[in-house]
Amino acid sequence: MSVLNGKNILLGVTGGIAAYKAAFLVRLLVKKGANVKVVMTSSAKEFVTPLTLSTLSKNEVYSSFTEENDANSFKEPKWNNHVDLALWADLFLIAPATANTLSKMANGACDNLLLACYLSAKCPVYYAPAMDLDMYVHPTTAATFKKLNSFGNIQIPAAFGELASGLVGQGRMAEPEEIVSFLEKDILSKLPLKGKKFLITAGPTYEAIDPVRFIGNHSSGKMGYAIAETAAGLGAEVVLISGPTALKLENDFVKIIHVTSTEEMYNSVHEYFGKSDVAILSAAVADYRPSEVASEKIKKKTDDLTLQLKKTKDILASLGEMKKNQFLVGFALETENEEENAKLKLKKKNLDLIVLNSLRDKGAGFKTDTNKITLIGKDNKTIPFPVKPKKEVAKDIIEYIIEQTNA
Ligand code: CTP
């Protein structure tokens, strides 16, 4: 899955011959899973039609401060709010960017909707220059690039090749594929968890009684999967060790290892822990397993059946004993004396953070799509959060870890 998946991209199209390539660009971005809206200058419309770009982006195309009505329409013109458009965007890409627009951007001119969006944008701005070779090497253009880059804008270098004038040199807009791969590489290189290795456990474990029965619990794995996806989305290399669940991962950057029993989870976790920077054990591990697993299906011969259980290995506690520089996170699911119990677990298992959920809280715990957590750090400081979707809870946990590990 591309890092552009789910991103809101505002594409600014200005009036150069390369504007026809904006159609390919929109298509590629949409294929990568991005939501694309287009804002174009009026001269760009000479080269590519708004209808083409709106059809490909599946969104309205914006060009002027007020919506243009056709001659037969008696509607009041609608105001196109440049601030809303700019704030909607996770990134603003201007491609092609003509010398004229770039110079206006560098000098704060604001005589069209695209420039108003640029001045209102808080997101990263990328621009792909497109102009003839003499214009590209002109000292004024060089000064414009320097000024724009000093503001934090990101230049996607123009390519060498034959230009519309017939001359050969630098100035041709980078090809749409190159622009998309430039964006992906640039975003990936700036992700906050780039280079960090995360080990995450999720789901229940099943402890076999006989070949057809097991002891398990109601954990769906949703919390652990959401944490894995969030960490991977922020650039971490993630190994997810999952007990039996019906869930599917959305992010192909997560390496998944399926296990069934606590023993298998223990072995897998130990295989990866040494190489990890952060370990988050969100699995609802079985605390006891049958002392003996019957080799054949147990027949119902008696009215009573007693199963002898044996404690499983505590995976989290074993990591707490051996950890070196790893940031170790455990979960505590409690029904009474929640904070006190969680703080005891934090200390006893030598954790850096414990995520407390109380089964007494509505919207928390197993199977739900929401959770209500309290984070308790090594300093014993408690941070309570309201009920939120598990994906947002995952963000809160990861943000806390980023804060603590960069401190
Ligand atoms: N855990 C583990 N291995 C086990 C049992 C639990 O790694 N055999 C981990 C869980 O993944 C969780 C944390 O320990 O991160 C706390 O689990 P919990 O069941 O709340 O606590 P326990 O330590 O098992 O204590 P108790 O069940 O007595 O509350």
Short mmCIF file of C-alpha atoms and ligand atoms in Angstrom, two decimals:
data_model
loop_
_atom_site.label_atom_id
_atom_site.label_comp_id
_atom_site.label_asym_id
_atom_site.label_seq_id
_atom_site.Cartn_x
_atom_site.Cartn_y
_atom_site.Cartn_z
CA MET A 1 0.00 0.00 0.00
CA SER A 2 1.26 3.45 -0.90
CA VAL A 3 1.92 6.14 1.72
CA LEU A 4 -0.39 8.26 -0.42
CA ASN A 5 -3.33 5.98 0.41
CA GLY A 6 -6.04 7.99 2.16
CA LYS A 7 -4.12 11.27 1.80
CA ASN A 8 -5.99 14.41 0.75
CA ILE A 9 -4.06 15.89 -2.14
CA LEU A 10 -4.80 19.31 -3.58
CA LEU A 11 -3.39 19.46 -7.09
CA GLY A 12 -2.70 22.93 -8.47
CA VAL A 13 -2.54 23.05 -12.26
CA THR A 14 -1.13 26.13 -13.99
CA GLY A 15 -1.07 27.13 -17.64
CA GLY A 16 1.77 25.37 -19.40
CA ILE A 17 1.70 22.72 -22.10
CA ALA A 18 2.52 20.07 -19.47
CA ALA A 19 -0.94 20.74 -17.99
CA TYR A 20 -2.23 17.91 -20.20
CA LYS A 21 -0.15 15.55 -18.04
CA ALA A 22 -2.21 16.62 -15.00
CA ALA A 23 -4.84 14.13 -16.19
CA PHE A 24 -2.34 11.25 -15.87
CA LEU A 25 -1.18 12.62 -12.55
CA VAL A 26 -4.71 12.67 -11.14
CA ARG A 27 -5.26 9.11 -12.33
CA LEU A 28 -2.06 7.85 -10.74
CA LEU A 29 -2.77 9.60 -7.43
CA VAL A 30 -6.31 8.22 -7.32
CA LYS A 31 -4.93 4.74 -8.09
CA LYS A 32 -2.62 5.10 -5.10
CA GLY A 33 -5.71 5.62 -2.93
CA ALA A 34 -5.41 9.41 -2.55
CA ASN A 35 -8.40 11.77 -2.46
CA VAL A 36 -7.67 14.38 -5.09
CA LYS A 37 -9.13 17.84 -5.57
CA VAL A 38 -7.92 20.10 -8.35
CA VAL A 39 -7.52 23.85 -8.37
CA MET A 40 -6.48 25.33 -11.70
CA THR A 41 -5.63 28.76 -13.08
CA SER A 42 -7.79 30.06 -15.91
CA SER A 43 -4.94 29.70 -18.41
CA ALA A 44 -4.52 26.03 -17.41
CA LYS A 45 -8.03 25.48 -18.78
CA GLU A 46 -6.67 26.26 -22.27
CA PHE A 47 -4.57 23.08 -22.04
CA VAL A 48 -6.77 20.62 -20.15
CA THR A 49 -10.46 20.82 -19.40
CA PRO A 50 -11.92 20.97 -15.88
CA LEU A 51 -14.34 18.23 -17.00
CA THR A 52 -11.44 15.82 -17.65
CA LEU A 53 -9.90 16.52 -14.26
CA SER A 54 -13.17 16.38 -12.34
CA THR A 55 -14.11 13.10 -14.03
CA LEU A 56 -10.75 11.55 -13.14
CA SER A 57 -10.61 12.95 -9.60
CA LYS A 58 -14.32 12.32 -8.97
CA ASN A 59 -14.41 15.76 -7.39
CA GLU A 60 -15.41 19.25 -8.38
CA VAL A 61 -12.59 21.29 -9.97
CA TYR A 62 -12.02 24.79 -8.59
CA SER A 63 -10.78 27.67 -10.63
CA SER A 64 -12.20 30.99 -9.48
CA PHE A 65 -13.26 32.54 -6.19
CA THR A 66 -16.89 32.17 -7.19
CA GLU A 67 -18.40 29.18 -8.95
CA GLU A 68 -19.01 29.93 -12.61
CA ASN A 69 -22.61 29.26 -13.65
CA ASP A 70 -23.55 28.49 -17.20
CA ALA A 71 -25.44 31.07 -19.20
CA ASN A 72 -28.83 29.48 -18.50
CA SER A 73 -28.36 29.29 -14.77
CA PHE A 74 -29.98 31.83 -12.49
CA LYS A 75 -28.33 30.54 -9.33
CA GLU A 76 -26.44 32.88 -7.04
CA PRO A 77 -22.74 32.16 -7.59
CA LYS A 78 -21.19 30.05 -4.81
CA TRP A 79 -18.00 31.23 -3.10
CA ASN A 80 -15.13 28.75 -3.32
CA ASN A 81 -13.47 28.95 0.05
CA HIS A 82 -9.71 28.79 -0.49
CA VAL A 83 -9.05 28.42 3.25
CA ASP A 84 -11.24 25.30 3.49
CA LEU A 85 -9.60 23.82 0.40
CA ALA A 86 -6.10 24.49 1.68
CA LEU A 87 -6.86 23.15 5.15
CA TRP A 88 -8.49 20.03 3.67
CA ALA A 89 -5.20 19.13 2.00
CA ASP A 90 -2.55 16.88 3.57
CA LEU A 91 -0.30 18.01 0.77
CA PHE A 92 -0.48 20.61 -1.98
CA LEU A 93 1.16 19.67 -5.26
CA ILE A 94 1.53 22.29 -7.97
CA ALA A 95 2.19 20.54 -11.29
CA PRO A 96 2.90 21.91 -13.74
CA ALA A 97 4.20 25.03 -12.02
CA THR A 98 4.90 27.79 -14.53
CA ALA A 99 7.54 30.50 -14.09
CA ASN A 100 4.72 33.03 -13.72
CA THR A 101 2.94 31.18 -10.88
CA LEU A 102 6.21 30.35 -9.11
CA SER A 103 7.29 33.98 -9.21
CA LYS A 104 3.91 35.05 -7.79
CA MET A 105 4.19 32.41 -5.05
CA ALA A 106 7.65 33.65 -4.14
CA ASN A 107 6.40 37.22 -3.86
CA GLY A 108 3.07 36.71 -2.13
CA ALA A 109 0.87 37.71 -5.07
CA CYS A 110 -2.69 36.47 -4.73
CA ASP A 111 -4.66 37.20 -7.88
CA ASN A 112 -6.23 33.77 -8.35
CA LEU A 113 -7.72 30.92 -6.31
CA LEU A 114 -4.63 28.70 -6.66
CA LEU A 115 -2.39 31.39 -5.15
CA ALA A 116 -4.91 32.05 -2.37
CA CYS A 117 -4.82 28.32 -1.56
CA TYR A 118 -1.02 28.42 -1.54
CA LEU A 119 -0.98 31.31 0.91
CA SER A 120 -3.55 29.58 3.15
CA ALA A 121 -1.94 26.12 3.09
CA LYS A 122 -0.41 24.74 6.27
CA CYS A 123 0.52 21.40 4.69
CA PRO A 124 3.73 20.60 2.77
CA VAL A 125 3.80 22.21 -0.69
CA TYR A 126 5.51 20.46 -3.59
CA TYR A 127 6.00 22.09 -6.97
CA ALA A 128 7.06 20.61 -10.30
CA PRO A 129 8.41 23.40 -12.52
CA ALA A 130 7.68 23.30 -16.24
CA MET A 131 9.15 25.88 -18.60
CA ASP A 132 11.48 26.31 -21.51
CA LEU A 133 15.21 25.78 -20.91
CA ASP A 134 16.25 29.44 -21.08
CA MET A 135 13.51 30.37 -18.64
CA TYR A 136 14.57 27.51 -16.35
CA VAL A 137 18.20 28.66 -16.15
CA HIS A 138 17.41 32.37 -15.98
CA PRO A 139 18.86 33.97 -12.82
CA THR A 140 15.38 35.24 -11.89
CA THR A 141 14.03 31.68 -11.95
CA ALA A 142 17.00 30.45 -9.91
CA ALA A 143 16.28 33.20 -7.36
CA THR A 144 12.59 32.22 -7.32
CA PHE A 145 13.44 28.56 -6.61
CA LYS A 146 15.85 29.61 -3.86
CA LYS A 147 13.24 31.82 -2.23
CA LEU A 148 10.46 29.21 -2.50
CA ASN A 149 12.69 26.47 -1.10
CA SER A 150 13.77 28.72 1.78
CA PHE A 151 10.06 28.94 2.72
CA GLY A 152 10.03 25.13 3.04
CA ASN A 153 8.42 24.36 -0.33
CA ILE A 154 9.74 21.21 -1.96
CA GLN A 155 10.93 21.34 -5.54
CA ILE A 156 10.48 18.35 -7.81
CA PRO A 157 13.30 18.94 -10.32
CA ALA A 158 12.41 19.38 -13.95
CA ALA A 159 13.72 16.76 -16.35
CA PHE A 160 16.04 17.02 -19.37
CA GLY A 161 14.52 16.36 -22.73
CA GLU A 162 12.83 17.84 -25.74
CA LEU A 163 10.72 20.86 -24.88
CA ALA A 164 7.59 22.19 -26.56
CA SER A 165 9.74 24.81 -28.30
CA GLY A 166 11.73 22.05 -30.00
CA LEU A 167 14.82 22.93 -27.93
CA VAL A 168 16.46 20.25 -25.85
CA GLY A 169 17.45 20.89 -22.22
CA GLN A 170 16.18 21.06 -18.64
CA GLY A 171 12.74 22.49 -17.97
CA ARG A 172 10.40 19.68 -18.88
CA MET A 173 8.03 18.79 -16.05
CA ALA A 174 8.97 15.52 -14.35
CA GLU A 175 6.79 12.69 -15.67
CA PRO A 176 3.66 11.93 -13.58
CA GLU A 177 5.16 8.56 -12.46
CA GLU A 178 8.33 10.35 -11.32
CA ILE A 179 6.31 12.96 -9.44
CA VAL A 180 4.29 10.29 -7.63
CA SER A 181 7.40 8.32 -6.70
CA PHE A 182 9.12 11.56 -5.56
CA LEU A 183 6.17 12.26 -3.24
CA GLU A 184 6.16 8.72 -1.85
CA LYS A 185 9.92 8.71 -1.17
CA ASP A 186 9.87 12.17 0.37
CA ILE A 187 6.95 11.38 2.67
CA LEU A 188 8.48 8.04 3.72
CA SER A 189 11.83 9.64 4.51
CA LYS A 190 10.18 12.14 6.86
CA LEU A 191 7.93 9.78 8.82
CA PRO A 192 8.53 10.02 12.59
CA LEU A 193 9.01 6.27 13.12
CA LYS A 194 11.29 5.73 10.12
CA GLY A 195 14.00 3.18 11.01
CA LYS A 196 12.24 2.07 14.23
CA LYS A 197 11.36 -1.59 14.74
CA PHE A 198 8.07 -2.39 16.47
CA LEU A 199 7.00 -5.75 17.85
CA ILE A 200 3.27 -6.00 18.57
CA THR A 201 1.10 -8.83 19.84
CA ALA A 202 -2.64 -9.01 19.25
CA GLY A 203 -5.69 -11.21 19.66
CA PRO A 204 -6.42 -14.07 22.00
CA THR A 205 -4.47 -17.29 22.42
CA TYR A 206 -6.12 -20.70 22.24
CA GLU A 207 -4.98 -23.45 24.58
CA ALA A 208 -5.87 -26.91 23.31
CA ILE A 209 -7.88 -29.30 25.48
CA ASP A 210 -8.06 -32.02 22.85
CA PRO A 211 -7.86 -32.02 19.02
CA VAL A 212 -11.22 -30.15 18.71
CA ARG A 213 -11.57 -28.00 21.84
CA PHE A 214 -9.66 -25.17 23.38
CA ILE A 215 -9.71 -22.56 26.15
CA GLY A 216 -9.86 -19.06 24.69
CA ASN A 217 -11.26 -15.60 25.29
CA HIS A 218 -13.33 -12.94 23.52
CA SER A 219 -10.44 -10.77 22.28
CA SER A 220 -10.99 -9.69 18.66
CA GLY A 221 -7.44 -8.40 18.09
CA LYS A 222 -8.80 -5.04 16.88
CA MET A 223 -6.71 -2.94 19.27
CA GLY A 224 -3.41 -4.63 18.43
CA TYR A 225 -4.09 -4.55 14.68
CA ALA A 226 -4.94 -0.82 14.89
CA ILE A 227 -1.67 -0.18 16.75
CA ALA A 228 0.28 -2.17 14.14
CA GLU A 229 -1.31 -0.26 11.23
CA THR A 230 -0.75 3.10 12.92
CA ALA A 231 2.92 2.40 13.67
CA ALA A 232 3.51 1.17 10.11
CA GLY A 233 1.68 4.21 8.70
CA LEU A 234 4.18 6.38 10.56
CA GLY A 235 7.12 4.56 8.99
CA ALA A 236 7.93 1.86 11.56
CA GLU A 237 9.00 -1.62 10.53
CA VAL A 238 6.33 -3.71 12.26
CA VAL A 239 6.19 -7.38 13.19
CA LEU A 240 2.71 -8.33 14.37
CA ILE A 241 2.39 -11.61 16.22
CA SER A 242 -1.27 -12.44 16.11
CA GLY A 243 -3.35 -15.02 17.87
CA PRO A 244 -6.40 -16.44 16.02
CA THR A 245 -8.56 -13.57 14.70
CA ALA A 246 -10.78 -12.92 11.71
CA LEU A 247 -9.04 -9.61 10.97
CA LYS A 248 -7.23 -8.63 7.78
CA LEU A 249 -4.39 -6.12 7.70
CA GLU A 250 -4.79 -3.07 5.49
CA ASN A 251 -1.09 -2.16 5.49
CA ASP A 252 1.25 -4.47 3.55
CA PHE A 253 4.25 -3.03 5.40
CA VAL A 254 3.32 -5.07 8.48
CA LYS A 255 4.93 -8.50 8.73
CA ILE A 256 2.40 -10.82 10.31
CA ILE A 257 3.12 -14.05 12.13
CA HIS A 258 0.14 -16.22 13.06
CA VAL A 259 0.29 -18.21 16.27
CA THR A 260 -2.30 -20.15 18.25
CA SER A 261 -1.08 -20.87 21.78
CA THR A 262 0.71 -18.79 24.41
CA GLU A 263 3.75 -21.03 24.03
CA GLU A 264 3.91 -20.25 20.29
CA MET A 265 3.42 -16.54 20.96
CA TYR A 266 6.16 -16.65 23.60
CA ASN A 267 8.62 -18.26 21.16
CA SER A 268 7.82 -15.85 18.32
CA VAL A 269 8.04 -12.78 20.56
CA HIS A 270 11.42 -13.92 21.87
CA GLU A 271 12.68 -14.41 18.34
CA TYR A 272 12.04 -10.74 17.47
CA PHE A 273 12.39 -8.88 20.77
CA GLY A 274 16.19 -8.51 20.67
CA LYS A 275 16.02 -6.59 17.37
CA SER A 276 13.09 -4.37 18.43
CA ASP A 277 13.06 -0.77 19.62
CA VAL A 278 9.50 -0.89 20.93
CA ALA A 279 7.38 -3.87 22.03
CA ILE A 280 3.65 -3.48 22.63
CA LEU A 281 1.98 -6.55 24.09
CA SER A 282 -1.71 -6.00 23.56
CA ALA A 283 -2.66 -9.66 23.16
CA ALA A 284 -5.12 -11.11 25.64
CA VAL A 285 -2.95 -14.07 26.50
CA ALA A 286 -4.43 -17.11 28.27
CA ASP A 287 -3.10 -17.24 31.81
CA TYR A 288 -3.68 -20.99 32.15
CA ARG A 289 -3.55 -23.93 29.80
CA PRO A 290 -4.62 -27.58 30.25
CA SER A 291 -1.76 -29.47 31.89
CA GLU A 292 -2.24 -32.26 29.39
CA VAL A 293 -3.68 -32.15 25.90
CA ALA A 294 -5.72 -35.27 25.14
CA SER A 295 -4.52 -36.87 21.91
CA GLU A 296 -8.06 -38.00 21.00
CA LYS A 297 -11.38 -36.20 21.33
CA ILE A 298 -12.60 -36.46 24.93
CA LYS A 299 -15.84 -38.46 25.01
CA LYS A 300 -18.69 -37.39 27.25
CA LYS A 301 -18.78 -40.40 29.52
CA THR A 302 -19.14 -38.76 32.94
CA ASP A 303 -21.40 -36.05 34.40
CA ASP A 304 -18.42 -34.10 35.69
CA LEU A 305 -15.14 -33.46 34.00
CA THR A 306 -12.21 -31.82 35.72
CA LEU A 307 -9.50 -30.15 33.74
CA GLN A 308 -6.16 -29.68 35.42
CA LEU A 309 -4.69 -26.28 34.39
CA LYS A 310 -1.14 -25.02 34.47
CA LYS A 311 0.03 -21.40 34.41
CA THR A 312 1.29 -20.22 31.02
CA LYS A 313 4.58 -18.38 30.68
CA ASP A 314 4.09 -14.63 31.21
CA ILE A 315 5.48 -13.24 27.97
CA LEU A 316 5.46 -9.61 29.07
CA ALA A 317 7.17 -10.30 32.38
CA SER A 318 9.88 -12.31 30.62
CA LEU A 319 10.60 -9.33 28.33
CA GLY A 320 10.68 -6.97 31.31
CA GLU A 321 13.43 -9.12 32.83
CA MET A 322 15.60 -9.19 29.73
CA LYS A 323 14.98 -5.76 28.17
CA LYS A 324 17.93 -3.50 27.38
CA ASN A 325 17.01 -0.32 25.49
CA GLN A 326 13.57 -1.46 24.35
CA PHE A 327 10.51 0.61 25.25
CA LEU A 328 8.15 -1.99 26.69
CA VAL A 329 4.39 -1.51 26.74
CA GLY A 330 1.85 -3.76 28.43
CA PHE A 331 -1.93 -3.75 28.72
CA ALA A 332 -4.00 -4.20 31.82
CA LEU A 333 -7.63 -5.19 31.62
CA GLU A 334 -9.11 -4.68 35.05
CA THR A 335 -12.51 -4.85 36.69
CA GLU A 336 -11.70 -3.34 40.10
CA ASN A 337 -9.01 -1.15 41.75
CA GLU A 338 -8.03 -0.43 38.16
CA GLU A 339 -5.30 2.20 38.58
CA GLU A 340 -3.72 0.53 41.57
CA ASN A 341 -3.57 -2.87 39.83
CA ALA A 342 -2.20 -1.35 36.64
CA LYS A 343 0.54 0.51 38.52
CA LEU A 344 1.51 -2.72 40.29
CA LYS A 345 1.75 -4.54 36.93
CA LEU A 346 3.83 -1.70 35.45
CA LYS A 347 6.36 -2.05 38.26
CA LYS A 348 6.31 -5.83 38.61
CA LYS A 349 6.80 -6.43 34.88
CA ASN A 350 9.38 -3.60 34.49
CA LEU A 351 7.38 -1.70 31.84
CA ASP A 352 7.80 1.78 30.40
CA LEU A 353 4.09 2.21 29.84
CA ILE A 354 0.90 0.40 30.73
CA VAL A 355 -2.37 0.88 28.88
CA LEU A 356 -5.25 0.43 31.26
CA ASN A 357 -8.75 -0.48 30.13
CA SER A 358 -11.49 -1.04 32.62
CA LEU A 359 -14.28 -3.47 31.79
CA ARG A 360 -16.50 -1.20 33.89
CA ASP A 361 -16.21 1.58 31.28
CA LYS A 362 -18.85 1.62 28.56
CA GLY A 363 -17.29 1.36 25.12
CA ALA A 364 -14.08 -0.29 26.40
CA GLY A 365 -12.69 -3.79 26.11
CA PHE A 366 -13.20 -6.78 23.82
CA LYS A 367 -14.96 -6.91 20.44
CA THR A 368 -16.07 -3.24 20.42
CA ASP A 369 -14.74 -0.80 17.81
CA THR A 370 -14.09 1.72 20.57
CA ASN A 371 -11.94 1.75 23.66
CA LYS A 372 -11.41 3.93 26.70
CA ILE A 373 -7.89 3.90 28.02
CA THR A 374 -5.71 5.47 30.66
CA LEU A 375 -1.98 5.65 30.00
CA ILE A 376 0.29 5.20 32.97
CA GLY A 377 3.97 5.89 32.43
CA LYS A 378 7.08 4.96 34.40
CA ASP A 379 6.71 8.22 36.33
CA ASN A 380 3.32 6.90 37.55
CA LYS A 381 1.59 9.86 35.86
CA THR A 382 -1.88 8.86 34.63
CA ILE A 383 -3.34 10.26 31.42
CA PRO A 384 -7.03 9.41 30.97
CA PHE A 385 -8.65 9.54 27.51
CA PRO A 386 -12.34 9.61 26.53
CA VAL A 387 -14.04 6.76 24.60
CA LYS A 388 -12.67 6.80 21.04
CA PRO A 389 -12.56 4.52 17.98
CA LYS A 390 -9.71 1.99 18.40
CA LYS A 391 -7.83 3.56 15.46
CA GLU A 392 -7.68 6.87 17.34
CA VAL A 393 -6.77 5.13 20.58
CA ALA A 394 -3.87 3.53 18.68
CA LYS A 395 -2.73 7.03 17.63
CA ASP A 396 -2.80 8.25 21.23
CA ILE A 397 -0.65 5.32 22.34
CA ILE A 398 1.86 5.74 19.50
CA GLU A 399 2.06 9.52 20.02
CA TYR A 400 2.90 8.94 23.68
CA ILE A 401 5.64 6.48 22.67
CA ILE A 402 7.07 8.93 20.11
CA GLU A 403 7.16 11.67 22.77
CA GLN A 404 8.86 9.44 25.30
CA THR A 405 11.38 7.80 23.00
CA ASN A 406 12.48 11.08 21.41
CA ALA A 407 12.81 12.76 24.80
N1 CTP B 1 0.54 -11.14 29.37
C1 CTP B 1 1.56 -11.90 28.82
N2 CTP B 1 1.63 -13.24 29.06
C2 CTP B 1 0.74 -13.84 29.84
C3 CTP B 1 -0.31 -13.09 30.42
C4 CTP B 1 -0.37 -11.74 30.16
O1 CTP B 1 2.38 -11.35 28.10
N3 CTP B 1 0.85 -15.15 30.06
C5 CTP B 1 0.52 -9.70 29.08
C6 CTP B 1 -0.67 -9.21 28.29
O2 CTP B 1 -0.36 -9.22 26.89
C7 CTP B 1 -0.86 -7.79 28.80
C8 CTP B 1 -0.35 -7.89 30.22
O3 CTP B 1 0.41 -9.06 30.33
O4 CTP B 1 -0.04 -6.88 28.11
C9 CTP B 1 -1.38 -7.89 31.30
O5 CTP B 1 -2.30 -8.91 31.12
P1 CTP B 1 -3.41 -9.18 32.21
O6 CTP B 1 -4.13 -10.43 31.86
O7 CTP B 1 -4.22 -7.95 32.46
O8 CTP B 1 -2.56 -9.35 33.49
P2 CTP B 1 -1.88 -10.54 34.18
O9 CTP B 1 -0.45 -10.17 34.40
O10 CTP B 1 -2.14 -11.80 33.47
O11 CTP B 1 -2.57 -10.51 35.62
P3 CTP B 1 -4.08 -10.86 36.06
O12 CTP B 1 -4.67 -11.69 34.95
O13 CTP B 1 -3.87 -11.60 37.32
O14 CTP B 1 -4.75 -9.55 36.25
#
